[in-house]
Amino acid sequence: MTIGYLDLHPEQRHVLDQLAKPGHHLVSGPPGSGKSLLAIHHAAALEIVGRPVTLIAHSKLLGQHLTAGGAQLGVSLPIMTFHGWVHAWYREATGSPLGGARIGAFDWTRLMSAALHDTGRRGHVLVVDEAQDLPQEFFGLCRVLGMDVVAFADECQRITSTQSTLDEIEKALGGCGRLEISTNLRNPRPVAELARHFYPGLHQPPLPHRDGPVPVLLRRPEARRPFARWLAHYAETHRTLKIGVVVKHSSEQGELLAEIERVRPGLRPQIYVSAAGDARYRKVDPDRSGLRLVNRASVKGLDFDTVIVPDAHLDTDDPSSADLKMKYYVLVTRTRGELYICYSGDQEPRMFDGIPQRTLVRQILPG
């Protein structure tokens, strides 16, 4: 369904109106406040009026969803990952390839030197989604290039080693307009209440008013087949829903997919593995309902009608660590409806200690 300007929440429309002003902008907000949606709307508006614009996505999977969102608004948006954009810009600016570099491992001195001699980017706009997961040096590079940057971020959802705080982004840009949205339009209230147990910041975002089902902590058998049968049955009885199965390791995606296809050959679940050699596993249809197996590293910025986390037992870190809390804050807030956090073994994962039954219902899946 196309969400036009008039369909947006008043708070979202206010932000879009403010973004029409020239210069850098930094928009912050909690999960479910519509940052990715606003990024699409703003980039589409710039494209329509002829401004050179590129939308930077955290991952290729998020880029596919943003592309679909732009198409619904009637525009074909140029969308790239941060890593891909840096490589493409450097080749265009210097005539030479940058060479292999891991994300976050760029030679920023070399890049800055090239930027000082590139004046062709002035007037261009970069709209950056999930900006908190990019290094602050990137925003300094954009400043040297004379580009306007419109960044959407939530520093409580940082999951990479190249992360930046809001203050670091603003400093790297040399100042910017700061805008904030606070209304959670995605999660039902019970999900948001669970998310509060993992919130890594100081000031909790306001709870949404919409009611919904209480999240479930599901003890599952260690064997994949009974769990695959349960997943298949859930998908068959909820055919109109988009169901995100978010796993920790890519190897488990493949094994779980094979097991689901054995127990329900006609179910046709989708799978996204960024490093897969087969192109079928690197593209999903964002509009198709059913099961979608994705890795935790690719889930930022996405949402689903139901979220199922199959492998909480693999998270053995200190349950009080900020990194683990932030990961689960991201995972929990991906759902628009039901949430199942699953584990195998005799002991409930320690990170759920102290969470009452009224906030997280305990259930057991028979073997």
mmCIF file of N, CA and C in Angstrom, residues 31-32 58 130 132-133 154-160 186-187 191 195 198-200 246 295-304 307 309 322-335 339:
data_model
loop_
_atom_site.group_PDB
_atom_site.id
_atom_site.type_symbol
_atom_site.label_atom_id
_atom_site.label_comp_id
_atom_site.label_asym_id
_atom_site.label_seq_id
_atom_site.Cartn_x
_atom_site.Cartn_y
_atom_site.Cartn_z
ATOM 1 N N PRO A 31 12.714 3.125 17.284
ATOM 2 C CA PRO A 31 12.158 2.175 16.320
ATOM 3 C C PRO A 31 10.672 2.413 16.121
ATOM 4 N N GLY A 32 10.228 2.242 14.873
ATOM 5 C CA GLY A 32 8.807 2.368 14.584
ATOM 6 C C GLY A 32 8.325 3.777 14.350
ATOM 7 N N HIS A 58 21.760 0.927 4.999
ATOM 8 C CA HIS A 58 22.672 0.180 5.858
ATOM 9 C C HIS A 58 23.087 -1.144 5.227
ATOM 10 N N GLU A 130 19.763 4.799 8.798
ATOM 11 C CA GLU A 130 20.573 4.093 9.793
ATOM 12 C C GLU A 130 21.973 4.716 9.895
ATOM 13 N N GLN A 132 23.573 5.989 12.244
ATOM 14 C CA GLN A 132 24.361 5.704 13.434
ATOM 15 C C GLN A 132 25.335 4.549 13.221
ATOM 16 N N ASP A 133 25.143 3.757 12.171
ATOM 17 C CA ASP A 133 26.029 2.629 11.913
ATOM 18 C C ASP A 133 27.165 2.968 10.955
ATOM 19 N N ASP A 154 19.286 6.536 15.062
ATOM 20 C CA ASP A 154 18.908 6.259 16.450
ATOM 21 C C ASP A 154 20.126 5.638 17.105
ATOM 22 N N GLU A 155 20.789 6.389 17.976
ATOM 23 C CA GLU A 155 22.042 5.892 18.537
ATOM 24 C C GLU A 155 21.827 4.733 19.505
ATOM 25 N N CYS A 156 20.578 4.417 19.826
ATOM 26 C CA CYS A 156 20.294 3.241 20.648
ATOM 27 C C CYS A 156 20.116 1.982 19.795
ATOM 28 N N GLN A 157 20.335 2.102 18.480
ATOM 29 C CA GLN A 157 20.258 0.935 17.600
ATOM 30 C C GLN A 157 21.568 0.718 16.848
ATOM 31 N N ARG A 158 22.670 1.076 17.455
ATOM 32 C CA ARG A 158 23.965 0.882 16.803
ATOM 33 C C ARG A 158 24.389 -0.572 16.941
ATOM 34 N N ILE A 159 24.726 -1.226 15.808
ATOM 35 C CA ILE A 159 25.112 -2.634 15.875
ATOM 36 C C ILE A 159 26.414 -2.918 15.126
ATOM 37 N N THR A 160 27.153 -1.906 14.693
ATOM 38 C CA THR A 160 28.403 -2.140 13.981
ATOM 39 C C THR A 160 29.557 -1.510 14.740
ATOM 40 N N ARG A 186 4.856 1.470 14.913
ATOM 41 C CA ARG A 186 5.012 0.079 14.471
ATOM 42 C C ARG A 186 4.588 -0.913 15.539
ATOM 43 N N ASN A 187 5.165 -0.824 16.702
ATOM 44 C CA ASN A 187 5.007 -1.875 17.712
ATOM 45 C C ASN A 187 3.724 -1.734 18.513
ATOM 46 N N VAL A 191 4.840 -5.241 23.024
ATOM 47 C CA VAL A 191 6.180 -5.398 22.454
ATOM 48 C C VAL A 191 7.089 -4.264 22.922
ATOM 49 N N ALA A 195 10.590 -4.307 24.979
ATOM 50 C CA ALA A 195 11.775 -3.626 24.462
ATOM 51 C C ALA A 195 12.424 -2.743 25.524
ATOM 52 N N PHE A 198 15.456 -3.973 27.311
ATOM 53 C CA PHE A 198 16.723 -4.011 26.585
ATOM 54 C C PHE A 198 17.194 -2.619 26.156
ATOM 55 N N TYR A 199 16.430 -1.607 26.484
ATOM 56 C CA TYR A 199 16.760 -0.248 26.038
ATOM 57 C C TYR A 199 18.091 0.188 26.644
ATOM 58 N N PRO A 200 19.076 0.589 25.817
ATOM 59 C CA PRO A 200 20.407 0.914 26.329
ATOM 60 C C PRO A 200 20.606 2.390 26.684
ATOM 61 N N VAL A 246 14.519 -14.456 12.069
ATOM 62 C CA VAL A 246 15.788 -13.722 12.145
ATOM 63 C C VAL A 246 16.808 -14.563 12.904
ATOM 64 N N ASN A 295 19.360 -12.816 8.217
ATOM 65 C CA ASN A 295 20.379 -12.769 9.253
ATOM 66 C C ASN A 295 20.189 -11.527 10.112
ATOM 67 N N ARG A 296 20.566 -11.618 11.376
ATOM 68 C CA ARG A 296 20.433 -10.466 12.266
ATOM 69 C C ARG A 296 21.161 -9.237 11.717
ATOM 70 N N ALA A 297 22.299 -9.453 11.052
ATOM 71 C CA ALA A 297 23.087 -8.323 10.556
ATOM 72 C C ALA A 297 22.366 -7.555 9.459
ATOM 73 N N SER A 298 21.363 -8.171 8.825
ATOM 74 C CA SER A 298 20.648 -7.527 7.713
ATOM 75 C C SER A 298 19.288 -6.993 8.096
ATOM 76 N N VAL A 299 18.911 -7.114 9.374
ATOM 77 C CA VAL A 299 17.528 -6.820 9.746
ATOM 78 C C VAL A 299 17.290 -5.362 10.109
ATOM 79 N N LYS A 300 18.361 -4.575 10.261
ATOM 80 C CA LYS A 300 18.199 -3.174 10.638
ATOM 81 C C LYS A 300 17.343 -2.431 9.615
ATOM 82 N N GLY A 301 16.397 -1.647 10.112
ATOM 83 C CA GLY A 301 15.547 -0.840 9.246
ATOM 84 C C GLY A 301 14.337 -1.576 8.703
ATOM 85 N N LEU A 302 14.268 -2.909 8.919
ATOM 86 C CA LEU A 302 13.153 -3.696 8.382
ATOM 87 C C LEU A 302 12.068 -3.880 9.434
ATOM 88 N N ASP A 303 10.887 -4.259 8.977
ATOM 89 C CA ASP A 303 9.840 -4.661 9.915
ATOM 90 C C ASP A 303 9.000 -5.753 9.274
ATOM 91 N N PHE A 304 8.291 -6.497 10.114
ATOM 92 C CA PHE A 304 7.500 -7.638 9.685
ATOM 93 C C PHE A 304 6.201 -7.665 10.487
ATOM 94 N N VAL A 307 7.618 -11.451 14.014
ATOM 95 C CA VAL A 307 9.063 -11.731 14.091
ATOM 96 C C VAL A 307 9.267 -12.973 14.945
ATOM 97 N N VAL A 309 12.511 -15.173 16.457
ATOM 98 C CA VAL A 309 13.952 -15.314 16.693
ATOM 99 C C VAL A 309 14.182 -16.754 17.146
ATOM 100 N N ALA A 322 25.924 -3.825 27.224
ATOM 101 C CA ALA A 322 25.191 -2.882 26.373
ATOM 102 C C ALA A 322 25.028 -3.430 24.961
ATOM 103 N N ASP A 323 26.043 -4.152 24.465
ATOM 104 C CA ASP A 323 25.965 -4.684 23.102
ATOM 105 C C ASP A 323 24.829 -5.688 22.964
ATOM 106 N N LEU A 324 24.720 -6.599 23.932
ATOM 107 C CA LEU A 324 23.665 -7.609 23.853
ATOM 108 C C LEU A 324 22.288 -6.965 23.999
ATOM 109 N N LYS A 325 22.167 -6.020 24.913
ATOM 110 C CA LYS A 325 20.883 -5.327 25.076
ATOM 111 C C LYS A 325 20.487 -4.613 23.797
ATOM 112 N N MET A 326 21.456 -3.960 23.160
ATOM 113 C CA MET A 326 21.143 -3.216 21.945
ATOM 114 C C MET A 326 20.702 -4.158 20.824
ATOM 115 N N LYS A 327 21.352 -5.340 20.734
ATOM 116 C CA LYS A 327 20.968 -6.304 19.700
ATOM 117 C C LYS A 327 19.521 -6.743 19.890
ATOM 118 N N TYR A 328 19.137 -7.018 21.133
ATOM 119 C CA TYR A 328 17.769 -7.467 21.363
ATOM 120 C C TYR A 328 16.771 -6.317 21.282
ATOM 121 N N TYR A 329 17.208 -5.131 21.582
ATOM 122 C CA TYR A 329 16.340 -3.968 21.385
ATOM 123 C C TYR A 329 15.977 -3.844 19.902
ATOM 124 N N VAL A 330 16.971 -4.069 19.039
ATOM 125 C CA VAL A 330 16.717 -4.029 17.594
ATOM 126 C C VAL A 330 15.806 -5.182 17.181
ATOM 127 N N LEU A 331 16.109 -6.407 17.623
ATOM 128 C CA LEU A 331 15.332 -7.573 17.219
ATOM 129 C C LEU A 331 13.867 -7.463 17.647
ATOM 130 N N VAL A 332 13.655 -7.110 18.905
ATOM 131 C CA VAL A 332 12.301 -7.063 19.452
ATOM 132 C C VAL A 332 11.437 -6.050 18.716
ATOM 133 N N THR A 333 12.018 -4.936 18.331
ATOM 134 C CA THR A 333 11.229 -3.838 17.757
ATOM 135 C C THR A 333 11.005 -3.960 16.252
ATOM 136 N N ARG A 334 11.338 -5.109 15.657
ATOM 137 C CA ARG A 334 11.086 -5.299 14.214
ATOM 138 C C ARG A 334 9.636 -5.664 13.921
ATOM 139 N N THR A 335 8.855 -6.071 14.916
ATOM 140 C CA THR A 335 7.530 -6.632 14.651
ATOM 141 C C THR A 335 6.414 -5.600 14.743
ATOM 142 N N LEU A 339 5.447 -11.599 18.426
ATOM 143 C CA LEU A 339 6.880 -11.803 18.604
ATOM 144 C C LEU A 339 7.096 -13.116 19.351
#
